[in-house]
């Protein structure tokens, strides 16, 4: 296993080890002691699984208050996964990082608190799993537009399938500053 820092401080790309033989393969998706030894010492309290068809785009989501860090990975199919820095005062505020996650490439992405998250399904279907550092809180959930021109994410799709919530999200500029985070990833009070 290897952890790689991205250009967004705190967002980590993780390359897992796959063990294969004639019967199939095995991937260890979480082992707390190994992750801690590589510098990712977080506690997860909730696991989620999302199943979507090709072209479905979910995001850009975050919670404040009650923020969540997420360790994301794909169990079936493929997605393009994105993190956006929404920490006021950060040198990378409003910047994004994206990467392709598939079961075959054995990659994960860790998105800490203080970032918005989204993904689009690039295969016929995808089963997407993520571990969260905080519990889901509907009242804390916020949505930034997936196509905010100031963020400028280059999605590998032109006309995604969106929920109503994602269709009417606000631009980052329109988000109330008290709804964002500070560079130390603390919610503004």
PDB file of C-alpha atoms in Angstrom:
ATOM      1  CA  UNK A   1       0.000   0.000   0.000  1.00  0.00           C
ATOM      2  CA  UNK A   2       1.186   3.479  -0.819  1.00  0.00           C
ATOM      3  CA  UNK A   3      -0.209   6.890   0.179  1.00  0.00           C
ATOM      4  CA  UNK A   4       0.441   9.784  -2.194  1.00  0.00           C
ATOM      5  CA  UNK A   5      -0.105  13.440  -1.303  1.00  0.00           C
ATOM      6  CA  UNK A   6      -2.048  15.457  -3.885  1.00  0.00           C
ATOM      7  CA  UNK A   7      -1.769  19.159  -4.668  1.00  0.00           C
ATOM      8  CA  UNK A   8      -4.610  19.771  -2.166  1.00  0.00           C
ATOM      9  CA  UNK A   9      -3.203  19.599   1.360  1.00  0.00           C
ATOM     10  CA  UNK A  10      -4.869  16.719   3.221  1.00  0.00           C
ATOM     11  CA  UNK A  11      -6.382  15.002   0.161  1.00  0.00           C
ATOM     12  CA  UNK A  12      -4.573  11.687  -0.267  1.00  0.00           C
ATOM     13  CA  UNK A  13      -4.492   9.191  -3.139  1.00  0.00           C
ATOM     14  CA  UNK A  14      -4.010   5.630  -1.915  1.00  0.00           C
ATOM     15  CA  UNK A  15      -2.789   2.725  -3.984  1.00  0.00           C
ATOM     16  CA  UNK A  16      -3.820  -0.620  -2.496  1.00  0.00           C
ATOM     17  CA  UNK A  17      -2.211  -4.006  -2.923  1.00  0.00           C
ATOM     18  CA  UNK A  18      -4.154  -6.671  -4.817  1.00  0.00           C
ATOM     19  CA  UNK A  19      -3.545 -10.377  -4.306  1.00  0.00           C
ATOM     20  CA  UNK A  20      -4.658 -12.484  -7.278  1.00  0.00           C
ATOM     21  CA  UNK A  21      -4.582 -16.114  -8.274  1.00  0.00           C
ATOM     22  CA  UNK A  22      -6.626 -18.444 -10.476  1.00  0.00           C
ATOM     23  CA  UNK A  23      -9.629 -18.148  -8.123  1.00  0.00           C
ATOM     24  CA  UNK A  24      -9.880 -14.344  -8.279  1.00  0.00           C
ATOM     25  CA  UNK A  25      -8.447 -11.536  -6.179  1.00  0.00           C
ATOM     26  CA  UNK A  26      -8.365 -10.022  -2.707  1.00  0.00           C
ATOM     27  CA  UNK A  27      -7.926  -6.381  -1.675  1.00  0.00           C
ATOM     28  CA  UNK A  28      -7.708  -5.145   1.904  1.00  0.00           C
ATOM     29  CA  UNK A  29      -9.728  -1.893   1.819  1.00  0.00           C
ATOM     30  CA  UNK A  30      -9.078  -0.769   5.409  1.00  0.00           C
ATOM     31  CA  UNK A  31      -6.606  -1.788   8.113  1.00  0.00           C
ATOM     32  CA  UNK A  32      -6.378   0.885  10.787  1.00  0.00           C
ATOM     33  CA  UNK A  33      -2.847   0.067  11.995  1.00  0.00           C
ATOM     34  CA  UNK A  34      -1.439   0.108   8.441  1.00  0.00           C
ATOM     35  CA  UNK A  35      -3.113   3.407   7.588  1.00  0.00           C
ATOM     36  CA  UNK A  36      -1.970   4.981  10.864  1.00  0.00           C
ATOM     37  CA  UNK A  37       1.608   3.843  10.201  1.00  0.00           C
ATOM     38  CA  UNK A  38       1.435   5.628   6.832  1.00  0.00           C
ATOM     39  CA  UNK A  39       0.092   8.845   8.369  1.00  0.00           C
ATOM     40  CA  UNK A  40      -3.676   8.463   8.005  1.00  0.00           C
ATOM     41  CA  UNK A  41      -4.867   8.196  11.596  1.00  0.00           C
ATOM     42  CA  UNK A  42      -8.593   8.882  11.409  1.00  0.00           C
ATOM     43  CA  UNK A  43     -11.577   7.265  13.063  1.00  0.00           C
ATOM     44  CA  UNK A  44     -14.486   6.227  10.872  1.00  0.00           C
ATOM     45  CA  UNK A  45     -17.996   5.984  12.314  1.00  0.00           C
ATOM     46  CA  UNK A  46     -20.184   5.211   9.285  1.00  0.00           C
ATOM     47  CA  UNK A  47     -19.860   3.203   6.047  1.00  0.00           C
ATOM     48  CA  UNK A  48     -21.991   3.899   2.960  1.00  0.00           C
ATOM     49  CA  UNK A  49     -22.517   2.177  -0.386  1.00  0.00           C
ATOM     50  CA  UNK A  50     -23.922   3.902  -3.470  1.00  0.00           C
ATOM     51  CA  UNK A  51     -25.014   2.127  -6.652  1.00  0.00           C
ATOM     52  CA  UNK A  52     -25.499   4.258  -9.781  1.00  0.00           C
ATOM     53  CA  UNK A  53     -25.748   3.895 -13.534  1.00  0.00           C
ATOM     54  CA  UNK A  54     -23.531   5.474 -16.182  1.00  0.00           C
ATOM     55  CA  UNK A  55     -23.695   9.252 -16.310  1.00  0.00           C
ATOM     56  CA  UNK A  56     -25.025   9.771 -12.771  1.00  0.00           C
ATOM     57  CA  UNK A  57     -23.193  12.651 -11.090  1.00  0.00           C
ATOM     58  CA  UNK A  58     -23.504  13.087  -7.327  1.00  0.00           C
ATOM     59  CA  UNK A  59     -22.156  16.233  -5.704  1.00  0.00           C
ATOM     60  CA  UNK A  60     -20.544  18.470  -4.859  1.00  0.00           C
ATOM     61  CA  UNK A  61     -21.558  17.709  -1.267  1.00  0.00           C
ATOM     62  CA  UNK A  62     -20.293  18.548   2.204  1.00  0.00           C
ATOM     63  CA  UNK A  63     -21.686  18.953   5.714  1.00  0.00           C
ATOM     64  CA  UNK A  64     -21.289  21.940   8.016  1.00  0.00           C
ATOM     65  CA  UNK A  65     -21.730  21.757  10.920  1.00  0.00           C
ATOM     66  CA  UNK A  66     -21.204  18.038  11.520  1.00  0.00           C
ATOM     67  CA  UNK A  67     -18.457  17.674   8.875  1.00  0.00           C
ATOM     68  CA  UNK A  68     -17.338  14.373   7.403  1.00  0.00           C
ATOM     69  CA  UNK A  69     -14.000  13.167   6.123  1.00  0.00           C
ATOM     70  CA  UNK A  70     -14.373  10.355   3.570  1.00  0.00           C
ATOM     71  CA  UNK A  71     -12.280   7.424   2.387  1.00  0.00           C
ATOM     72  CA  UNK A  72     -13.790   6.517  -0.989  1.00  0.00           C
ATOM     73  CA  UNK A  73     -13.324   3.482  -3.231  1.00  0.00           C
ATOM     74  CA  UNK A  74     -15.097   1.489  -5.937  1.00  0.00           C
ATOM     75  CA  UNK A  75     -16.319  -2.091  -5.538  1.00  0.00           C
ATOM     76  CA  UNK A  76     -17.620  -2.455  -9.127  1.00  0.00           C
ATOM     77  CA  UNK A  77     -17.238  -0.342 -12.260  1.00  0.00           C
ATOM     78  CA  UNK A  78     -15.566   3.038 -12.420  1.00  0.00           C
ATOM     79  CA  UNK A  79     -16.018   6.653 -11.428  1.00  0.00           C
ATOM     80  CA  UNK A  80     -14.254   9.984 -11.743  1.00  0.00           C
ATOM     81  CA  UNK A  81     -13.985  11.284  -8.177  1.00  0.00           C
ATOM     82  CA  UNK A  82     -13.436  14.940  -7.186  1.00  0.00           C
ATOM     83  CA  UNK A  83     -12.489  16.895  -4.058  1.00  0.00           C
ATOM     84  CA  UNK A  84     -12.798  20.712  -3.879  1.00  0.00           C
ATOM     85  CA  UNK A  85     -10.998  22.795  -1.244  1.00  0.00           C
ATOM     86  CA  UNK A  86     -13.560  24.972   0.577  1.00  0.00           C
ATOM     87  CA  UNK A  87     -11.289  26.080   3.440  1.00  0.00           C
ATOM     88  CA  UNK A  88     -11.224  29.880   3.674  1.00  0.00           C
ATOM     89  CA  UNK A  89      -7.618  31.077   3.834  1.00  0.00           C
ATOM     90  CA  UNK A  90      -6.231  27.966   2.156  1.00  0.00           C
ATOM     91  CA  UNK A  91      -3.751  28.640  -0.682  1.00  0.00           C
ATOM     92  CA  UNK A  92      -5.784  26.151  -2.756  1.00  0.00           C
ATOM     93  CA  UNK A  93      -9.264  27.486  -1.845  1.00  0.00           C
ATOM     94  CA  UNK A  94     -11.662  26.747  -4.727  1.00  0.00           C
ATOM     95  CA  UNK A  95      -9.214  24.369  -6.436  1.00  0.00           C
ATOM     96  CA  UNK A  96     -10.099  20.776  -7.263  1.00  0.00           C
ATOM     97  CA  UNK A  97      -8.411  17.411  -7.571  1.00  0.00           C
ATOM     98  CA  UNK A  98      -9.889  14.508  -9.501  1.00  0.00           C
ATOM     99  CA  UNK A  99      -8.924  10.928 -10.216  1.00  0.00           C
ATOM    100  CA  UNK A 100     -10.386   7.791 -11.717  1.00  0.00           C
ATOM    101  CA  UNK A 101     -11.276   5.067  -9.235  1.00  0.00           C
ATOM    102  CA  UNK A 102     -12.048   1.508 -10.328  1.00  0.00           C
ATOM    103  CA  UNK A 103     -11.915  -1.856  -8.644  1.00  0.00           C
ATOM    104  CA  UNK A 104      -9.244  -2.826 -11.159  1.00  0.00           C
ATOM    105  CA  UNK A 105      -6.878   0.077 -10.400  1.00  0.00           C
ATOM    106  CA  UNK A 106      -7.065  -0.541  -6.606  1.00  0.00           C
ATOM    107  CA  UNK A 107      -7.093   3.149  -5.711  1.00  0.00           C
ATOM    108  CA  UNK A 108      -8.802   5.064  -2.937  1.00  0.00           C
ATOM    109  CA  UNK A 109      -9.121   8.776  -2.255  1.00  0.00           C
ATOM    110  CA  UNK A 110      -9.158  10.295   1.227  1.00  0.00           C
ATOM    111  CA  UNK A 111     -11.062  13.584   1.393  1.00  0.00           C
ATOM    112  CA  UNK A 112     -10.762  15.270   4.801  1.00  0.00           C
ATOM    113  CA  UNK A 113     -13.216  17.638   6.446  1.00  0.00           C
ATOM    114  CA  UNK A 114     -13.103  21.031   4.755  1.00  0.00           C
ATOM    115  CA  UNK A 115     -13.596  19.713   1.223  1.00  0.00           C
ATOM    116  CA  UNK A 116     -16.637  19.240  -0.999  1.00  0.00           C
ATOM    117  CA  UNK A 117     -16.914  15.866  -2.730  1.00  0.00           C
ATOM    118  CA  UNK A 118     -18.525  14.587  -5.900  1.00  0.00           C
ATOM    119  CA  UNK A 119     -18.258  11.823  -8.468  1.00  0.00           C
ATOM    120  CA  UNK A 120     -19.605  10.760 -11.850  1.00  0.00           C
ATOM    121  CA  UNK A 121     -20.080   7.159 -13.000  1.00  0.00           C
ATOM    122  CA  UNK A 122     -17.991   6.372 -16.102  1.00  0.00           C
ATOM    123  CA  UNK A 123     -18.856   2.659 -16.475  1.00  0.00           C
ATOM    124  CA  UNK A 124     -22.249   1.078 -17.221  1.00  0.00           C
ATOM    125  CA  UNK A 125     -22.876   0.832 -13.449  1.00  0.00           C
ATOM    126  CA  UNK A 126     -20.757   1.479 -10.386  1.00  0.00           C
ATOM    127  CA  UNK A 127     -20.898   0.397  -6.778  1.00  0.00           C
ATOM    128  CA  UNK A 128     -19.114   3.030  -4.733  1.00  0.00           C
ATOM    129  CA  UNK A 129     -18.230   2.700  -1.036  1.00  0.00           C
ATOM    130  CA  UNK A 130     -17.029   5.250   1.467  1.00  0.00           C
ATOM    131  CA  UNK A 131     -16.076   5.375   5.096  1.00  0.00           C
ATOM    132  CA  UNK A 132     -17.002   8.577   6.975  1.00  0.00           C
ATOM    133  CA  UNK A 133     -15.433  10.279   9.999  1.00  0.00           C
ATOM    134  CA  UNK A 134     -18.789  11.800  10.972  1.00  0.00           C
ATOM    135  CA  UNK A 135     -22.403  10.728  10.835  1.00  0.00           C
ATOM    136  CA  UNK A 136     -24.718  11.851   8.041  1.00  0.00           C
ATOM    137  CA  UNK A 137     -26.730  14.880   9.123  1.00  0.00           C
ATOM    138  CA  UNK A 138     -29.388  16.040   6.654  1.00  0.00           C
ATOM    139  CA  UNK A 139     -29.665  19.494   8.267  1.00  0.00           C
ATOM    140  CA  UNK A 140     -25.899  20.041   7.800  1.00  0.00           C
ATOM    141  CA  UNK A 141     -25.763  18.940   4.149  1.00  0.00           C
ATOM    142  CA  UNK A 142     -24.806  21.539   1.559  1.00  0.00           C
ATOM    143  CA  UNK A 143     -24.422  21.357  -2.224  1.00  0.00           C
ATOM    144  CA  UNK A 144     -22.120  23.335  -4.499  1.00  0.00           C
ATOM    145  CA  UNK A 145     -22.919  23.293  -8.223  1.00  0.00           C
ATOM    146  CA  UNK A 146     -21.125  20.495 -10.023  1.00  0.00           C
ATOM    147  CA  UNK A 147     -20.480  22.854 -12.955  1.00  0.00           C
ATOM    148  CA  UNK A 148     -19.444  25.997 -11.045  1.00  0.00           C
ATOM    149  CA  UNK A 149     -17.377  27.859 -13.681  1.00  0.00           C
ATOM    150  CA  UNK A 150     -15.083  29.425 -11.065  1.00  0.00           C
ATOM    151  CA  UNK A 151     -14.060  25.975  -9.815  1.00  0.00           C
ATOM    152  CA  UNK A 152     -13.803  24.691 -13.391  1.00  0.00           C
ATOM    153  CA  UNK A 153     -13.884  20.928 -12.870  1.00  0.00           C
ATOM    154  CA  UNK A 154     -13.199  19.061 -16.096  1.00  0.00           C
ATOM    155  CA  UNK A 155     -15.743  16.249 -15.826  1.00  0.00           C
ATOM    156  CA  UNK A 156     -15.500  13.368 -18.329  1.00  0.00           C
ATOM    157  CA  UNK A 157     -19.180  13.884 -19.264  1.00  0.00           C
ATOM    158  CA  UNK A 158     -21.239  16.717 -20.733  1.00  0.00           C
ATOM    159  CA  UNK A 159     -24.833  15.990 -19.742  1.00  0.00           C
ATOM    160  CA  UNK A 160     -24.879  14.139 -16.415  1.00  0.00           C
ATOM    161  CA  UNK A 161     -27.911  12.645 -14.726  1.00  0.00           C
ATOM    162  CA  UNK A 162     -28.537  14.810 -11.646  1.00  0.00           C
ATOM    163  CA  UNK A 163     -30.828  14.795  -8.625  1.00  0.00           C
ATOM    164  CA  UNK A 164     -32.873  17.935  -8.070  1.00  0.00           C
ATOM    165  CA  UNK A 165     -30.647  18.802  -5.101  1.00  0.00           C
ATOM    166  CA  UNK A 166     -27.544  18.680  -7.303  1.00  0.00           C
ATOM    167  CA  UNK A 167     -29.232  20.529 -10.166  1.00  0.00           C
ATOM    168  CA  UNK A 168     -30.010  23.572  -7.953  1.00  0.00           C
ATOM    169  CA  UNK A 169     -26.782  23.740  -5.909  1.00  0.00           C
ATOM    170  CA  UNK A 170     -25.150  27.113  -5.285  1.00  0.00           C
ATOM    171  CA  UNK A 171     -21.852  28.332  -6.698  1.00  0.00           C
ATOM    172  CA  UNK A 172     -18.949  28.461  -4.241  1.00  0.00           C
ATOM    173  CA  UNK A 173     -19.082  32.262  -4.426  1.00  0.00           C
ATOM    174  CA  UNK A 174     -22.775  32.188  -3.380  1.00  0.00           C
ATOM    175  CA  UNK A 175     -22.193  29.908  -0.375  1.00  0.00           C
ATOM    176  CA  UNK A 176     -22.479  31.829   2.917  1.00  0.00           C
ATOM    177  CA  UNK A 177     -18.989  32.174   4.414  1.00  0.00           C
ATOM    178  CA  UNK A 178     -20.247  30.782   7.736  1.00  0.00           C
ATOM    179  CA  UNK A 179     -21.206  27.633   5.795  1.00  0.00           C
ATOM    180  CA  UNK A 180     -17.595  26.988   4.758  1.00  0.00           C
ATOM    181  CA  UNK A 181     -14.493  26.035   6.742  1.00  0.00           C
ATOM    182  CA  UNK A 182     -11.302  27.754   7.850  1.00  0.00           C
ATOM    183  CA  UNK A 183      -7.898  26.579   6.665  1.00  0.00           C
ATOM    184  CA  UNK A 184      -7.504  24.558   9.866  1.00  0.00           C
ATOM    185  CA  UNK A 185     -10.635  22.656   8.675  1.00  0.00           C
ATOM    186  CA  UNK A 186     -12.838  23.875  11.478  1.00  0.00           C
ATOM    187  CA  UNK A 187     -16.408  24.900  10.663  1.00  0.00           C
ATOM    188  CA  UNK A 188     -17.000  28.636  11.043  1.00  0.00           C
ATOM    189  CA  UNK A 189     -19.302  29.440  13.947  1.00  0.00           C
TER     190      UNK A 189
END
